[in-house]
Tab-separated table of C-alpha atoms and ligand atoms in Angstrom:
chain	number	residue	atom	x	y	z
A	102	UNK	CA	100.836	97.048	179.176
A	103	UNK	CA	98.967	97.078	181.912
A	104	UNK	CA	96.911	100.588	182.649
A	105	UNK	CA	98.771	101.165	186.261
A	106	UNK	CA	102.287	100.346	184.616
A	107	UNK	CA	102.326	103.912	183.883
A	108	UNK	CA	100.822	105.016	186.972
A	109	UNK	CA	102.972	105.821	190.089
A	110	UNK	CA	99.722	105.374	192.081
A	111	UNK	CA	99.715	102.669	194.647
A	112	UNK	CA	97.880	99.105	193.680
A	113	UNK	CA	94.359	99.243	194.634
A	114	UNK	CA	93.213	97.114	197.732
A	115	UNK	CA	91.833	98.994	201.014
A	116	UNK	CA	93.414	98.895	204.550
A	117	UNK	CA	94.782	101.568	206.523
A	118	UNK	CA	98.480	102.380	205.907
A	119	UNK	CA	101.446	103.878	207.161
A	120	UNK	CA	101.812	107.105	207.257
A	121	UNK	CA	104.856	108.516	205.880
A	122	UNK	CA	104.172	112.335	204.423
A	123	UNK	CA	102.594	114.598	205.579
A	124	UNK	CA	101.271	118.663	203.927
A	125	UNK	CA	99.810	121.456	205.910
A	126	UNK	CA	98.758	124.708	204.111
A	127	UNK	CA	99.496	126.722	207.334
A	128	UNK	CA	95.860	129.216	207.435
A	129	UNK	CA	94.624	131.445	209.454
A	130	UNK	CA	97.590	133.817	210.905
A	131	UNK	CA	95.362	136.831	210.033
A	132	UNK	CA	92.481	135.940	211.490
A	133	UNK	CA	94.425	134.717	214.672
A	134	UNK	CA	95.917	138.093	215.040
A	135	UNK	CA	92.711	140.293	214.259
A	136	UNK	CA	91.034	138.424	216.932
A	137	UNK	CA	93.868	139.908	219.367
A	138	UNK	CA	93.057	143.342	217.716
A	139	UNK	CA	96.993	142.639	216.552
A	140	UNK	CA	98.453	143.627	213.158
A	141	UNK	CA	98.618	140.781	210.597
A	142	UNK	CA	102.754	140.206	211.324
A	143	UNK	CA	101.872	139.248	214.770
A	144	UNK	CA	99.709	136.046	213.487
A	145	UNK	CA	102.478	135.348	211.058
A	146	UNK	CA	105.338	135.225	214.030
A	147	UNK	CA	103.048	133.202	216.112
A	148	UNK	CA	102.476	130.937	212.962
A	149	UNK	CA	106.311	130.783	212.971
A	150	UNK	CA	106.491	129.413	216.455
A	151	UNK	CA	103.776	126.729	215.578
A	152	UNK	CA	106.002	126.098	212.685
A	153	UNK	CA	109.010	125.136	215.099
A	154	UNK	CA	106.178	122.912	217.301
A	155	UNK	CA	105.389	121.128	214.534
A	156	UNK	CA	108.210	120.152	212.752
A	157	UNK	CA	109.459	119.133	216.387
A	158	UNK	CA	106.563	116.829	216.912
A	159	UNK	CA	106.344	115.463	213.420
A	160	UNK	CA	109.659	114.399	213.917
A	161	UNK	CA	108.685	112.855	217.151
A	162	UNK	CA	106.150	110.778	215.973
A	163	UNK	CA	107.927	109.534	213.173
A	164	UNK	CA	106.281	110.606	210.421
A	165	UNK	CA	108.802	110.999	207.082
A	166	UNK	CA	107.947	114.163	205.437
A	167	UNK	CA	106.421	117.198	206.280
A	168	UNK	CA	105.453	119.902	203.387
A	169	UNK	CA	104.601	123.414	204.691
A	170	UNK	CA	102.616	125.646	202.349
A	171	UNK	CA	104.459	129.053	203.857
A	172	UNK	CA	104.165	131.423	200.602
A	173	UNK	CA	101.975	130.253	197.617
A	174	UNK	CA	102.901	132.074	193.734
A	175	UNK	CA	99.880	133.902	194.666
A	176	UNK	CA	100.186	135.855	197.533
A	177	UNK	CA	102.392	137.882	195.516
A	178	UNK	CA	98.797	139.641	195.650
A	179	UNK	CA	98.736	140.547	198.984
A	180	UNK	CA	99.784	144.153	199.856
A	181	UNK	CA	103.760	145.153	199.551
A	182	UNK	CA	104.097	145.958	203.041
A	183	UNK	CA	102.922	142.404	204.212
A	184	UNK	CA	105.163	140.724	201.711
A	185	UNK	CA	108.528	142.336	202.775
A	186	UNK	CA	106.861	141.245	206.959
A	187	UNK	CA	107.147	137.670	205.446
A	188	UNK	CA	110.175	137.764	203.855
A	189	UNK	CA	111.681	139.254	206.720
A	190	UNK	CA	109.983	136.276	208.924
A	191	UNK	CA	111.643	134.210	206.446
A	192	UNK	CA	115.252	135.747	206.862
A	193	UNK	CA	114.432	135.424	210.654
A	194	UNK	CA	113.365	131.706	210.007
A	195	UNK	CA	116.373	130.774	208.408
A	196	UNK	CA	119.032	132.227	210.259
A	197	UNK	CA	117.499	131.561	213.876
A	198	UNK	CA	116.268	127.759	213.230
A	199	UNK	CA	118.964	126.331	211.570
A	200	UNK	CA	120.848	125.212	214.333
A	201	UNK	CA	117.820	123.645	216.087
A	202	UNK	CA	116.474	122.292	212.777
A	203	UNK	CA	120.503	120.234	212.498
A	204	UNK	CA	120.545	119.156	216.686
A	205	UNK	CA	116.781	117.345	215.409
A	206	UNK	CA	118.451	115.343	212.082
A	207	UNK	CA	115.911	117.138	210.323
A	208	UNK	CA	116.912	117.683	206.534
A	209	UNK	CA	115.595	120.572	204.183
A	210	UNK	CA	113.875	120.188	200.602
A	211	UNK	CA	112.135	123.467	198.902
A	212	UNK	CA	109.654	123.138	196.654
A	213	UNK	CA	108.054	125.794	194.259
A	214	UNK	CA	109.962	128.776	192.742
A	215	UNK	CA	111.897	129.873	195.550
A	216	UNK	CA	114.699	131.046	193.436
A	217	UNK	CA	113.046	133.839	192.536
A	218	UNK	CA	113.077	135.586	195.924
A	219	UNK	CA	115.766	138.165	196.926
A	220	UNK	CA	118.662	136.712	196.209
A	221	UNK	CA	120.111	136.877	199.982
A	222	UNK	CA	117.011	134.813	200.936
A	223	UNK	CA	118.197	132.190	198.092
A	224	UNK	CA	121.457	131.693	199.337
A	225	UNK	CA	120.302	131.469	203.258
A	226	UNK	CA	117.948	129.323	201.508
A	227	UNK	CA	120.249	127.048	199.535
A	228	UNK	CA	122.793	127.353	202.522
A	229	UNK	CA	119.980	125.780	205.413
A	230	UNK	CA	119.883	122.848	202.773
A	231	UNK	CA	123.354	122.121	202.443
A	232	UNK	CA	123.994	122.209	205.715
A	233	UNK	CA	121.050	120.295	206.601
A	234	UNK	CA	121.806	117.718	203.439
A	235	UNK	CA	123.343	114.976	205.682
A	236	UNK	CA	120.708	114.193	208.006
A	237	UNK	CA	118.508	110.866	208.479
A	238	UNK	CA	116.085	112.177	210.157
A	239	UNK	CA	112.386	114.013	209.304
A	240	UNK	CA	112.350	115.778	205.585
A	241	UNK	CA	110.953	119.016	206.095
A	242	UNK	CA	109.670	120.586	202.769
A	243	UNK	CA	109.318	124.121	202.527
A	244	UNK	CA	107.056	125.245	199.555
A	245	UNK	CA	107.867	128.748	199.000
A	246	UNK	CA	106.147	130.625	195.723
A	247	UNK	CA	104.602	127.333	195.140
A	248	UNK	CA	101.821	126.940	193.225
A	249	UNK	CA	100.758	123.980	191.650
A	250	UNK	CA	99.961	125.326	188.527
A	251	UNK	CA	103.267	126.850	188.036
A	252	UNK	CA	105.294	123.618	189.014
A	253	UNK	CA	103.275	121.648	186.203
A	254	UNK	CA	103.925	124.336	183.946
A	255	UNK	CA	107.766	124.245	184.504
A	256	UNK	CA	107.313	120.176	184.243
A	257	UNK	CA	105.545	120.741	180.766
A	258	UNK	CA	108.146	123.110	179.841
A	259	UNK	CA	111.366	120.507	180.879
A	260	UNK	CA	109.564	117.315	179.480
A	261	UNK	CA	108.750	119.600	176.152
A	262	UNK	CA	112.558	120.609	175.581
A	263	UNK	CA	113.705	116.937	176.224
A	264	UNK	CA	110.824	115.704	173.308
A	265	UNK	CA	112.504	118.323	171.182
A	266	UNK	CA	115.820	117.228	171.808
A	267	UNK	CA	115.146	114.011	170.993
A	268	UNK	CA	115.945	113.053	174.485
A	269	UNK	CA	112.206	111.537	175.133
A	270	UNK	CA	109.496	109.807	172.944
A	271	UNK	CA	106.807	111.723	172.910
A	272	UNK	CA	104.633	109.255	172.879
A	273	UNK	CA	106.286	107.384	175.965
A	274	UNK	CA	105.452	110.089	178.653
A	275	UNK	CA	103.439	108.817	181.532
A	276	UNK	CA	102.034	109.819	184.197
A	277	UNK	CA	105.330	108.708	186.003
A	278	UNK	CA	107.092	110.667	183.561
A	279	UNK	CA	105.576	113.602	184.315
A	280	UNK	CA	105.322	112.743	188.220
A	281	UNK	CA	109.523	112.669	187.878
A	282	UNK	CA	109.985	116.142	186.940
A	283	UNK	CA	107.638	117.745	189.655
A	284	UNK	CA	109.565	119.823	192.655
A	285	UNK	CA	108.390	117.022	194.722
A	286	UNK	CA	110.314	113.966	192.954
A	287	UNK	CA	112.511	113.133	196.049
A	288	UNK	CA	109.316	113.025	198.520
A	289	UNK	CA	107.422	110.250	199.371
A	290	UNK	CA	104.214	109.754	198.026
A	291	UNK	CA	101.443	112.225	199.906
A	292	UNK	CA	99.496	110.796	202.068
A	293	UNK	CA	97.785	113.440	204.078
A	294	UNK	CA	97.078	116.905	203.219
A	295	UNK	CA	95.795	119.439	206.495
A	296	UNK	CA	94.315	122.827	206.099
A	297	UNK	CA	93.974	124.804	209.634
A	298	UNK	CA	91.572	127.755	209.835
A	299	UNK	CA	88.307	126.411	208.396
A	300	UNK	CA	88.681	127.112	204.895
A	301	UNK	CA	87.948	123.923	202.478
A	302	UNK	CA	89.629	124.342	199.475
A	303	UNK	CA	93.278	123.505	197.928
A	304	UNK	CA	94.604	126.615	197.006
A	305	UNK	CA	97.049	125.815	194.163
A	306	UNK	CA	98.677	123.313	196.778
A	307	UNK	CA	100.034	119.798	195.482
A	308	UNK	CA	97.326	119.044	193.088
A	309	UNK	CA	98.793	116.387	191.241
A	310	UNK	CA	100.097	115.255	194.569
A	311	UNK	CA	96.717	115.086	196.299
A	312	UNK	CA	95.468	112.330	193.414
A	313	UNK	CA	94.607	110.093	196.861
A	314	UNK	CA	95.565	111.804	199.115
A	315	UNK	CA	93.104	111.711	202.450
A	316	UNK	CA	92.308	115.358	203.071
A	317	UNK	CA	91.700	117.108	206.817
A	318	UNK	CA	90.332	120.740	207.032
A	319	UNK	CA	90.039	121.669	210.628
A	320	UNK	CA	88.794	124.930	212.387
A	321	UNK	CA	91.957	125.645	214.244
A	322	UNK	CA	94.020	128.467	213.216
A	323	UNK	CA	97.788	127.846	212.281
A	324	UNK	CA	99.190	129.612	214.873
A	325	UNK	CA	97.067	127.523	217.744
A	326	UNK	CA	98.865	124.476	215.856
A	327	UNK	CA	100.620	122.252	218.381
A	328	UNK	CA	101.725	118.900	219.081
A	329	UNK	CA	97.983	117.662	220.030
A	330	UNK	CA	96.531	118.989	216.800
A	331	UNK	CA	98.532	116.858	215.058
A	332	UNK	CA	98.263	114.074	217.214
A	333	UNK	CA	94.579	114.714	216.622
A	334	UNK	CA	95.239	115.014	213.011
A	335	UNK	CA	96.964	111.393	212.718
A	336	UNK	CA	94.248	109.599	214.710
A	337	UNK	CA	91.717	111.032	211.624
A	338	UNK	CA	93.952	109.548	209.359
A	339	UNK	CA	94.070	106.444	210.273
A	340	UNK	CA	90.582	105.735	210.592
A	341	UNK	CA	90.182	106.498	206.846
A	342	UNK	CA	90.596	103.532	204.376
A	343	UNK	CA	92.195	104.266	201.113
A	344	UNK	CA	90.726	102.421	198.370
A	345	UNK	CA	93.074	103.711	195.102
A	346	UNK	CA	90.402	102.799	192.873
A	347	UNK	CA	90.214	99.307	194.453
A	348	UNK	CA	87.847	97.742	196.462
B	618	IPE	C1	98.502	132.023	206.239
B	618	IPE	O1	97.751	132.930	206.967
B	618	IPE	C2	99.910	132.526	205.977
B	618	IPE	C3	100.191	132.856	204.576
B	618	IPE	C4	99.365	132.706	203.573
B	618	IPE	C5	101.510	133.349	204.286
B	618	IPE	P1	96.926	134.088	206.263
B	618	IPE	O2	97.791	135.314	206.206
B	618	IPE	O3	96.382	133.654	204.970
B	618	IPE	O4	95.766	134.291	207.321
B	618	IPE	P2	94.231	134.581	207.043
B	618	IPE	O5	93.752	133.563	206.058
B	618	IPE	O6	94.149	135.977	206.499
B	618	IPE	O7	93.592	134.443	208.391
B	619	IPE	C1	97.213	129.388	201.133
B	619	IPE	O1	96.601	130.304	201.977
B	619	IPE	C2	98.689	129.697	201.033
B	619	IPE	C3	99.480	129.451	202.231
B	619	IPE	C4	99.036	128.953	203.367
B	619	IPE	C5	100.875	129.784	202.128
B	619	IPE	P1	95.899	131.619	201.420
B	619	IPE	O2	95.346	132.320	202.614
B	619	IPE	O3	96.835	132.378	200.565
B	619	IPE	O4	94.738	131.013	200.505
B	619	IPE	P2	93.378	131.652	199.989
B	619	IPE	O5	93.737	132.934	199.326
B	619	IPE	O6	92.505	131.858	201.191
B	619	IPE	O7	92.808	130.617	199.063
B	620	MG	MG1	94.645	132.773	204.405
């Protein structure tokens, strides 16, 4: 066996490549709306409408898949009052932009433990995605409680029961293996990861995702996210050469 047979990994060998999916952890709403001496939920409705921008555009410029990082397991820290604003946004979300998010052949995934929100936000949730199940068009992730951590947990936990099942060789689980049972199995591989607002740092976001992926922290703030910044965003990328180990 070769070592990369159990690697999902690309061959090594530089070059620029396509571009096909694309993550944003969506920072900054706060800061966007204390600068406007505005409470917090006014950042995160603005961050909403750069939401809507940038799906649009990302679907524009062909790119395949787009992850948003809208509610991580760990904001479940942040006080009550601001959670119930964002799952209200959420509710909002759902039942405004579906209609739009059809008319653009844009389909749904969600990533993370979603299922664990109200259960009214589940079925919206699991509703958007049916509906949205036929279309061709940009993939549009949505990672909601999503924390890295937790989603290799749950893998460990599936690929565990299976070994004690006698479903799986314990000994034959690879990196692919393990790859297969993350939330983000149907995605393509990640090839850019964007943080807006300054900050330099992952934040439980697709960390077994991010092996090689090229990341881009810029000083925007999500909700000043548009069409340009991701323009701008692309252009970065593709003047990076990914290496995978090669040369
Ligand atoms: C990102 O903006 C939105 C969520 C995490 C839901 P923040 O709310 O983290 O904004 P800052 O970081 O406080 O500016
Ligand atoms: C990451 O932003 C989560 C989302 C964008 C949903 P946070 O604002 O929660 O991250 P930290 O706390 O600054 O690392
Ligand atoms: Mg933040």
């Amino acid at each position: 066996m070769s070592p990369a047979s159990a690697s999902p990994l690309p061959a090594g060998g530089g070059g620029a490549a396509a571009l096909r999916h694309v993550a944003i952890i969506m920072d900054g709403n706060g800061r966007w709306a204390k600068r406007r001496l505005l409470p917090r939920i006014a950042g995160h409705r603005a961050g909403m409408e750069a939401v809507r921008k940038t799906i649009r555009a990302a679907g524009e410029l062909g790119v395949e898949a787009l992850t948003l990082y809208a509610f991580s397991s760990e904001n479940w820290r942040r006080p009550a009052s601001e959670i119930a604003d964002l799952m209200g946004l959420l509710r909002f979300y759902l039942r405004r932009e579906v209609a739009e998010l059809d008319r653009n052949n844009v389909r749904l995934e969600l990533i993370g433990d979603w299922r664990a929100f109200e259960p009214d936000i589940v079925a919206d949730l699991e509703s958007a995605r049916s509906r949205l199940a036929g279309n061709s068009g940009l993939t549009v992730a949505l990672a909601l409680n999503y924390g890295s951590q937790d989603e290799l947990a749950r893998a460990v936990r599936a690929i565990a029961a299976d070994a004690q099942a006698g479903r799986i060789d314990p000994a034959a689980i690879t990196a692919t293996t393990i790859e297969q049972r993350l939330d983000t199995a149907g995605l393509p591989p990640l090839d850019l990861v964007i943080r807006t607002s300054g900050e330099e740092r992952l934040s439980n976001f697709l960390l077994w995702q991010s092996a090689y992926a090229e990341l881009l922290f810029v000083d925007t703030l999500w909700p000043d996210f548009d069409q340009a910044a991701l323009e701008s965003a692309i252009a970065a990328f593709a003047r990076r050469e990914r290496r995978y180990g090669g040369r």
